[in-house]
Amino acid sequence: MIRVMGMTHDHKVISDIPLERSLDEKYVWIWADFNEPAAEEAELLGSFFRFHPLAIEDCLHVLQRPKMDYYEDYQFLVLHALDPDTLGTVEVNLFIGDKYLVSFHQRRLREMNEAWENMLKRAHDRKVWVHGPYSAAYMVIDSLVDQYFPCVYAIEDELDELEKKGSQESVELLMNQVFDLRSRLLKLRRTIVPMRDLMYRILNSQHVQGDKEPRAYYADIHDHLLKLSEMIEADREMTADLRDSYISLNSNRMNGIMKTLTVITTVFMPLTLIAGIYGMNFVNMPELSWKYGYFAVIGLMAALGGWMILWFSKRGWFK
């Protein structure tokens, strides 16, 4: 589907314009959105707008890294949207010219619909009208970046819950949850950091730097991406601390178990020695014919075991 809106000279916005009429002189600039385009619709990028074949190839062969390319009379941007369920990326391509913005995405995106509706509401604003395609591009990028925050906040909430229930679940389950969070943070980092670098490049581009007003808006997006990057790095450090804590906790538990087994083994070693001696069945053993020999040996073993347990306890082995 291709939808087109146009801004007239008297600050009015007209939507649902046929693409072939979008080049009328009554429109100061237009926004054409290729939303899940069919193959014949995608061909219009070359046949109607005359975009460079390499830029068109980047649109059709996903998934490209976020980037910005300069052509003769327009700029080509590759952006990434986030799927909140899988944290996978969805590519969004923008062609920004003096009198047009063309957006291209092969999946239906809520962020694009929000930017479209926001543009329809604010198009009469003089600042939006004057800066034209750059204002529309800002709304698109800002909408994409705003959807990053809920994904990061959701992981932070899970980290808080993980810290609270750390002593209530098994270390193995907690470690699995920590590694799952680190994997999701890595996915977010692979999306947000390249977008941050792209916005930095846009801010230092002469094409935007010449006009302070749109540059201030793009700087605001860059600040948001910086904040997201810092949050992700802080969360990764927190998961690393939790991982180290769980490993230390597991080691301490294992040391406690080994200490208990060592105490039990040490207590039974002399008892096993005594039982082994009297189990050799030699004929000439003095105690074998003694009336109270059995009770004496059992008493000796009990006393020896009790003394060893008391000695271990005084040395703090059971703490």
Coordinates of C-alpha atoms in Angstrom, one line a residue:
M1 CA 0.0 0.0 0.0
I2 CA 1.2 3.5 -0.9
R3 CA -0.2 6.5 1.0
V4 CA 0.7 10.1 0.2
M5 CA 0.0 13.3 2.0
G6 CA 0.9 16.8 0.6
M7 CA 1.4 20.2 2.1
T8 CA 0.0 23.1 0.1
H9 CA 1.2 26.7 0.0
D10 CA -1.5 27.9 2.3
H11 CA -0.4 25.5 5.1
K12 CA -3.0 22.8 4.5
V13 CA -2.4 19.1 4.5
I14 CA -4.1 16.8 2.1
S15 CA -4.0 13.1 2.6
D16 CA -4.8 10.1 0.3
I17 CA -3.3 11.8 -2.8
P18 CA -2.8 9.6 -5.8
L19 CA 0.9 9.1 -6.3
E20 CA 0.8 10.4 -9.9
R21 CA -0.7 13.7 -8.7
S22 CA 1.8 14.2 -5.9
L23 CA 4.1 16.2 -8.1
D24 CA 1.5 19.0 -8.7
E25 CA 2.9 22.5 -8.2
K26 CA 0.2 23.2 -5.5
Y27 CA 2.1 21.0 -3.1
V28 CA 5.2 22.5 -1.4
W29 CA 6.3 19.0 -0.3
I30 CA 4.9 15.5 0.1
W31 CA 5.3 12.4 2.2
A32 CA 4.9 9.1 0.4
D33 CA 4.8 6.0 2.6
F34 CA 5.4 2.6 1.1
N35 CA 3.6 0.4 3.7
E36 CA 4.1 -3.4 3.0
P37 CA 4.5 -2.6 -0.8
A38 CA 3.9 -5.2 -3.4
A39 CA 6.6 -5.9 -6.0
E40 CA 5.0 -3.6 -8.6
E41 CA 4.7 -0.8 -6.0
A42 CA 8.3 -1.2 -5.0
E43 CA 9.3 -0.7 -8.6
L44 CA 8.0 2.9 -8.4
L45 CA 11.1 3.8 -6.3
G46 CA 13.0 3.6 -9.6
S47 CA 10.4 4.3 -12.3
F48 CA 8.6 7.2 -10.5
F49 CA 11.1 8.8 -8.0
R50 CA 14.3 7.9 -9.9
F51 CA 16.2 6.8 -6.9
H52 CA 19.6 5.3 -7.2
P53 CA 19.7 1.5 -7.9
L54 CA 22.0 0.9 -4.9
A55 CA 19.6 2.7 -2.5
I56 CA 16.7 0.7 -4.0
E57 CA 18.7 -2.5 -3.5
D58 CA 19.3 -1.7 0.1
C59 CA 15.5 -1.3 0.6
L60 CA 14.7 -4.6 -1.0
H61 CA 17.5 -6.7 0.6
V62 CA 17.2 -6.5 4.3
L63 CA 18.8 -6.3 6.8
Q64 CA 21.2 -3.4 6.5
R65 CA 23.0 -1.7 9.3
P66 CA 21.7 1.8 10.2
K67 CA 23.4 4.2 7.9
M68 CA 23.1 7.4 5.9
D69 CA 24.1 7.8 2.2
Y70 CA 24.3 11.1 0.2
Y71 CA 23.1 11.3 -3.3
E72 CA 22.8 14.2 -5.7
D73 CA 19.6 15.7 -4.4
Y74 CA 18.5 13.6 -1.5
Q75 CA 19.7 11.6 1.5
F76 CA 19.0 8.0 2.1
L77 CA 18.7 6.7 5.7
V78 CA 18.4 3.1 6.9
L79 CA 16.7 2.9 10.3
H80 CA 15.7 0.1 12.6
A81 CA 12.4 -0.4 14.4
L82 CA 12.1 -2.9 17.3
D83 CA 9.7 -5.8 17.5
P84 CA 8.7 -5.7 21.2
D85 CA 7.9 -9.4 21.4
T86 CA 11.1 -10.8 19.9
L87 CA 13.4 -7.7 20.0
G88 CA 14.1 -8.4 16.4
T89 CA 14.7 -5.5 14.1
V90 CA 12.5 -4.2 11.3
E91 CA 14.2 -2.1 8.6
V92 CA 12.8 1.4 7.8
N93 CA 14.2 3.3 4.8
L94 CA 13.8 7.1 4.3
F95 CA 14.6 9.2 1.2
I96 CA 14.8 12.8 2.2
G97 CA 14.7 15.4 -0.5
D98 CA 14.0 19.2 -0.6
K99 CA 10.3 18.6 -1.6
Y100 CA 9.6 15.0 -0.5
L101 CA 10.0 12.3 2.1
V102 CA 9.6 8.8 0.9
S103 CA 9.5 6.1 3.6
F104 CA 9.7 2.4 2.8
H105 CA 9.1 -0.6 5.1
Q106 CA 8.1 -4.1 4.3
R107 CA 6.2 -4.7 7.6
R108 CA 3.3 -2.8 9.0
L109 CA 4.6 -0.7 11.9
R110 CA 2.6 1.0 14.7
E111 CA 5.4 3.6 14.9
M112 CA 4.9 4.7 11.3
N113 CA 1.2 5.0 11.8
E114 CA 1.8 7.2 14.9
A115 CA 4.2 9.4 13.0
W116 CA 1.7 9.7 10.1
E117 CA -1.1 10.7 12.4
N118 CA 1.1 13.1 14.3
M119 CA 2.1 14.7 11.0
L120 CA -1.5 15.1 10.0
K121 CA -2.2 16.9 13.3
R122 CA 0.8 19.2 13.3
A123 CA 1.3 20.0 9.6
H124 CA -0.4 23.4 9.9
D125 CA 2.3 24.4 12.4
R126 CA 4.6 26.9 10.6
K127 CA 7.8 25.3 12.0
V128 CA 6.7 21.9 10.8
W129 CA 5.5 23.3 7.4
V130 CA 8.7 25.3 6.8
H131 CA 11.1 22.5 7.6
G132 CA 9.0 20.1 5.6
P133 CA 10.5 16.7 4.9
Y134 CA 13.0 17.1 7.8
S135 CA 10.2 17.6 10.2
A136 CA 8.4 14.4 8.9
A137 CA 11.7 12.5 9.1
Y138 CA 12.2 13.7 12.7
M139 CA 8.7 12.4 13.6
V140 CA 9.4 9.0 12.1
I141 CA 12.8 8.6 13.8
D142 CA 11.4 10.0 17.1
S143 CA 8.5 7.5 17.0
L144 CA 10.9 4.6 16.3
V145 CA 13.2 5.6 19.2
D146 CA 10.3 6.1 21.6
Q147 CA 9.4 2.5 21.2
Y148 CA 12.9 1.4 22.4
F149 CA 12.2 2.7 25.9
P150 CA 9.4 0.2 26.9
C151 CA 11.7 -2.7 25.8
V152 CA 14.5 -1.4 28.0
Y153 CA 12.2 -0.6 30.9
A154 CA 10.7 -4.1 30.8
I155 CA 14.2 -5.6 31.2
E156 CA 15.0 -3.3 34.1
D157 CA 11.8 -4.4 35.8
E158 CA 12.8 -8.0 35.4
L159 CA 16.2 -7.3 36.9
D160 CA 14.6 -5.7 39.9
E161 CA 12.4 -8.8 40.4
L162 CA 15.4 -11.0 39.9
E163 CA 17.2 -9.2 42.7
K164 CA 14.3 -9.5 45.1
K165 CA 13.7 -13.2 44.6
G166 CA 17.4 -14.1 44.4
S167 CA 17.4 -16.1 47.7
Q168 CA 14.1 -17.9 47.0
E169 CA 14.9 -19.9 43.8
S170 CA 17.6 -22.3 42.7
V171 CA 20.9 -20.9 41.5
E172 CA 20.5 -22.8 38.2
L173 CA 17.1 -21.2 37.4
L174 CA 18.5 -17.8 38.4
M175 CA 21.5 -18.2 36.2
N176 CA 19.3 -19.2 33.2
Q177 CA 17.2 -16.0 33.8
V178 CA 20.4 -13.8 34.0
F179 CA 21.8 -15.2 30.8
D180 CA 18.4 -14.7 29.1
L181 CA 18.4 -11.1 30.1
R182 CA 22.0 -10.6 28.9
S183 CA 21.0 -12.1 25.5
R184 CA 18.1 -9.7 25.2
L185 CA 20.3 -6.7 26.3
L186 CA 22.7 -7.7 23.6
K187 CA 20.0 -7.6 21.0
L188 CA 18.9 -4.2 22.1
R189 CA 22.5 -3.0 22.1
R190 CA 23.0 -4.2 18.5
T191 CA 20.1 -2.0 17.5
I192 CA 20.5 1.1 19.7
V193 CA 24.2 1.7 19.4
P194 CA 24.2 1.8 15.6
M195 CA 21.2 4.1 15.7
R196 CA 23.1 6.4 18.2
D197 CA 26.1 6.5 15.8
L198 CA 23.8 7.3 12.9
M199 CA 22.2 10.2 14.8
Y200 CA 25.6 11.5 15.7
R201 CA 26.6 11.5 12.0
I202 CA 23.4 13.3 11.1
L203 CA 24.1 16.0 13.7
N204 CA 27.5 16.5 12.2
S205 CA 26.2 16.5 8.6
Q206 CA 26.3 19.8 6.7
H207 CA 22.9 19.0 5.2
V208 CA 21.3 19.4 8.7
Q209 CA 23.8 21.7 10.3
G210 CA 22.9 24.5 8.1
D211 CA 19.5 24.9 9.8
K212 CA 19.6 25.1 13.6
E213 CA 15.9 24.3 14.2
P214 CA 15.7 20.7 12.8
R215 CA 19.2 20.1 14.2
A216 CA 17.9 20.8 17.7
Y217 CA 15.2 18.2 17.3
Y218 CA 17.7 15.6 16.0
A219 CA 20.0 16.4 18.9
D220 CA 17.1 15.5 21.2
I221 CA 16.8 12.1 19.6
H222 CA 20.5 11.6 20.0
D223 CA 20.2 12.4 23.7
H224 CA 17.5 9.8 24.0
L225 CA 19.7 7.2 22.3
L226 CA 22.6 8.1 24.6
K227 CA 20.4 7.6 27.6
L228 CA 19.2 4.2 26.2
S229 CA 22.9 3.2 25.6
E230 CA 23.8 4.1 29.2
M231 CA 20.8 2.2 30.6
I232 CA 21.8 -0.9 28.6
E233 CA 25.4 -0.7 29.7
A234 CA 24.3 -0.3 33.3
D235 CA 21.9 -3.2 33.0
R236 CA 24.7 -5.4 31.5
E237 CA 26.9 -4.5 34.4
M238 CA 24.1 -5.4 36.8
T239 CA 23.6 -8.8 35.1
A240 CA 27.3 -9.4 35.3
D241 CA 27.3 -8.6 39.1
L242 CA 24.3 -10.9 39.6
R243 CA 26.0 -13.6 37.6
D244 CA 29.1 -13.3 39.8
S245 CA 27.0 -13.2 42.9
Y246 CA 25.2 -16.4 42.0
I247 CA 28.4 -18.1 41.1
S248 CA 29.9 -17.2 44.4
L249 CA 26.7 -18.3 46.2
N250 CA 26.8 -21.6 44.4
S251 CA 30.5 -22.0 45.3
N252 CA 29.7 -21.3 49.0
R253 CA 26.9 -23.8 49.0
M254 CA 29.2 -26.4 47.4
N255 CA 31.9 -25.7 50.0
G256 CA 29.3 -26.1 52.7
I257 CA 28.3 -29.5 51.3
M258 CA 31.8 -30.6 50.9
K259 CA 32.6 -29.6 54.5
T260 CA 29.6 -31.5 55.8
L261 CA 30.6 -34.6 53.8
T262 CA 34.2 -34.2 55.0
V263 CA 33.1 -34.1 58.7
I264 CA 30.9 -37.2 58.2
T265 CA 33.7 -39.0 56.5
T266 CA 36.3 -38.0 59.1
V267 CA 34.0 -39.1 62.0
F268 CA 33.4 -42.5 60.5
M269 CA 37.1 -43.1 59.6
P270 CA 38.2 -44.3 63.1
L271 CA 35.0 -46.1 63.6
T272 CA 35.5 -48.0 60.3
L273 CA 39.1 -48.7 61.5
I274 CA 37.8 -50.3 64.7
A275 CA 35.1 -52.2 62.9
G276 CA 37.7 -53.4 60.4
I277 CA 40.0 -54.7 63.1
Y278 CA 37.3 -56.7 64.8
G279 CA 36.1 -58.0 61.5
M280 CA 39.3 -59.8 60.7
N281 CA 38.1 -63.0 62.5
F282 CA 41.5 -64.1 63.9
V283 CA 41.2 -66.9 66.5
N284 CA 43.6 -65.5 69.1
M285 CA 42.0 -62.1 69.6
P286 CA 41.7 -61.3 73.4
E287 CA 38.5 -59.3 73.2
L288 CA 36.6 -61.9 71.3
S289 CA 35.9 -64.1 74.4
W290 CA 35.4 -61.2 76.7
K291 CA 31.8 -61.0 78.1
Y292 CA 31.5 -57.2 77.8
G293 CA 33.8 -56.8 74.7
Y294 CA 30.9 -55.9 72.3
F295 CA 29.5 -53.2 74.6
A296 CA 33.0 -51.8 75.3
V297 CA 33.8 -51.4 71.6
I298 CA 30.4 -49.8 70.9
G299 CA 30.9 -47.4 73.8
L300 CA 34.4 -46.6 72.6
M301 CA 33.1 -45.9 69.1
A302 CA 30.3 -43.7 70.4
A303 CA 32.6 -41.8 72.6
L304 CA 35.2 -41.3 69.9
G305 CA 32.5 -40.1 67.4
G306 CA 31.0 -37.7 69.9
W307 CA 34.4 -36.3 70.8
M308 CA 35.2 -35.6 67.2
I309 CA 31.9 -33.9 66.5
L310 CA 32.4 -31.7 69.6
W311 CA 36.0 -30.9 68.5
F312 CA 34.8 -29.9 64.9
S313 CA 32.0 -27.8 66.4
K314 CA 34.5 -25.8 68.6
R315 CA 36.6 -25.1 65.5
G316 CA 33.5 -23.7 63.7
W317 CA 33.1 -26.3 61.0
F318 CA 29.3 -26.3 61.4
K319 CA 28.8 -22.6 61.1

